[in-house]
Tab-separated table of C-alpha atoms in Angstrom:
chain	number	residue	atom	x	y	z
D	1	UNK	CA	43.680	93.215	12.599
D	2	UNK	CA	46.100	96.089	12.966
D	3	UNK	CA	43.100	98.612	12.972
D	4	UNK	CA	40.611	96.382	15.304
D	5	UNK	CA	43.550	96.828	17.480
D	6	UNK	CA	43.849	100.806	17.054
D	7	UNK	CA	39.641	101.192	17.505
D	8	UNK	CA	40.294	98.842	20.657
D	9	UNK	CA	42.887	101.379	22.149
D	10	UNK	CA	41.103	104.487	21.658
D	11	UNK	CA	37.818	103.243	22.956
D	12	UNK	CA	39.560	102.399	26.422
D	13	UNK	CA	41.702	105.631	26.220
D	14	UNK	CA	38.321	107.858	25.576
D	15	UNK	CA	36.455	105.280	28.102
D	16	UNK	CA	39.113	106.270	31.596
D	17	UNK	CA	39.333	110.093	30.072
D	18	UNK	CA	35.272	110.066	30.778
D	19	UNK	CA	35.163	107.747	33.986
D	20	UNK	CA	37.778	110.525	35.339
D	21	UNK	CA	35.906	113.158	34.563
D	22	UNK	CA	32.523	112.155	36.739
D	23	UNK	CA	31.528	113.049	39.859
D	24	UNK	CA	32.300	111.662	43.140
D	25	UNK	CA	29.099	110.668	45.500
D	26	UNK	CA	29.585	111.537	49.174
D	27	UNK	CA	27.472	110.645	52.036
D	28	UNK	CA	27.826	112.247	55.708
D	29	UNK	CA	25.896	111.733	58.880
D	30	UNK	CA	25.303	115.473	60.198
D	31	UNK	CA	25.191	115.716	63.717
D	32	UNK	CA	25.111	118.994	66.549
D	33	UNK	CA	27.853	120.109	68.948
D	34	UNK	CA	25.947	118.083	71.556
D	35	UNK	CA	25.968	115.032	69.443
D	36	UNK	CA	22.266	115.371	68.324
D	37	UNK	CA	21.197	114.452	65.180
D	38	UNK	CA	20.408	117.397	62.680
D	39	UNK	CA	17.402	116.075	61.226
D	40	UNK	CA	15.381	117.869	58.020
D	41	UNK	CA	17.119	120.680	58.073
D	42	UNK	CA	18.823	122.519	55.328
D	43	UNK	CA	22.121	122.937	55.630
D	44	UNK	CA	25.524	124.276	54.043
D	45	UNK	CA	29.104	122.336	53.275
D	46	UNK	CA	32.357	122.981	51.743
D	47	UNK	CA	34.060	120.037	50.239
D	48	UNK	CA	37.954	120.120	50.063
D	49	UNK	CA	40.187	118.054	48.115
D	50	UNK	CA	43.828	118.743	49.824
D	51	UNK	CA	46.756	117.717	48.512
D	52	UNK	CA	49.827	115.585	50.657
D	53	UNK	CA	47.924	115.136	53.771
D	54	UNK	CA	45.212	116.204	56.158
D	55	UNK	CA	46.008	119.394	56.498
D	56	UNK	CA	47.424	119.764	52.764
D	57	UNK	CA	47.117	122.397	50.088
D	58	UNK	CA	43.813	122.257	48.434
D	59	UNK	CA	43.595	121.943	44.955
D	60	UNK	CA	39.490	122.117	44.368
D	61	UNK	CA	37.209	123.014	46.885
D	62	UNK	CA	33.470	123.929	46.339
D	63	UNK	CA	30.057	124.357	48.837
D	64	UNK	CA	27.035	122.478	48.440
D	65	UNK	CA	22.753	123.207	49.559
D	66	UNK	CA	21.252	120.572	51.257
D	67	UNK	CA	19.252	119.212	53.236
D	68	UNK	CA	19.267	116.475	55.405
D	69	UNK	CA	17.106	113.392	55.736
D	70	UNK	CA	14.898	112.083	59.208
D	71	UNK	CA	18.465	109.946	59.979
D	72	UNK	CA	20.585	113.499	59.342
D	73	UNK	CA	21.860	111.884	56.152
D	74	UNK	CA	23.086	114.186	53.305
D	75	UNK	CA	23.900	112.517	49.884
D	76	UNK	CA	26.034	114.878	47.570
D	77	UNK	CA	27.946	114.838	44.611
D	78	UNK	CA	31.492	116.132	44.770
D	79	UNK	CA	32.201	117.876	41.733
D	80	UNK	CA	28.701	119.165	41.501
D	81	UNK	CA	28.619	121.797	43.745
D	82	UNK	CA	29.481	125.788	43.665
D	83	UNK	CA	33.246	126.097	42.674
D	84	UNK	CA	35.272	127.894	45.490
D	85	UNK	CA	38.521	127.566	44.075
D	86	UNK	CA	40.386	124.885	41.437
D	87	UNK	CA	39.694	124.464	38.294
D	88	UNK	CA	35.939	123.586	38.619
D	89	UNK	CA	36.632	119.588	37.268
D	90	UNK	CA	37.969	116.429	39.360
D	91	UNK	CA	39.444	115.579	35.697
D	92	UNK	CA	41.945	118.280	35.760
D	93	UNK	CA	43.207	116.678	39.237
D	94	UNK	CA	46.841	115.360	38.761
D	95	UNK	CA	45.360	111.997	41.168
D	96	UNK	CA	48.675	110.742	40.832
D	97	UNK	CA	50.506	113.211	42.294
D	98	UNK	CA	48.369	111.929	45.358
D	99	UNK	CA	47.780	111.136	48.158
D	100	UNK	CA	45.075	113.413	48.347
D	101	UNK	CA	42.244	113.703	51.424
D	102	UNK	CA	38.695	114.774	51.511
């Protein structure tokens, strides 16, 4: 019983190390200074995870290539992109030294 319980334990403890590790999807609607869709066009984005508020420290931030659908929809992966600064993975994110803002 008493190793059941240990293989139980480290299962879930391997289980949220992995979960934390993954990447986050992000969608955005892309629109112009005029309010205009941006529509099939290829476009750049830096993603920011700041620390403490809105206009916190950031602790990863990285750009992604993309390009957006007929609705100006872009579909990313945060976490997948080309590291600006941080360490390069969500997992090494202390999330609960939080809040933290995209």
């Amino acid at each position: 019983m008493k190793n059941i319980f240990s293989i139980i334990i480290s299962l879930l403890v391997f289980i949220q190390g992995f979960t934390q590790s993954l990447p986050i999807n992000y969608q955005a609607v892309i629109r112009d200074a005029a309010g205009n869709l941006v529509a099939n066009t290829s476009i750049g984005m830096q993603i920011s995870i700041l620390q403490g508020s809105e206009t916190g420290a950031a602790v990863f931030e990285e750009t992604h290539t993309t390009t957006t659908n007929v609705n100006g929809l872009v579909s990313l992966k945060i976490g997948e992109g080309t590291l600006v600064s941080g360490s390069g993975l969500l997992a090494d994110i202390n999330w609960q030294n939080g809040p933290y803002f995209v």
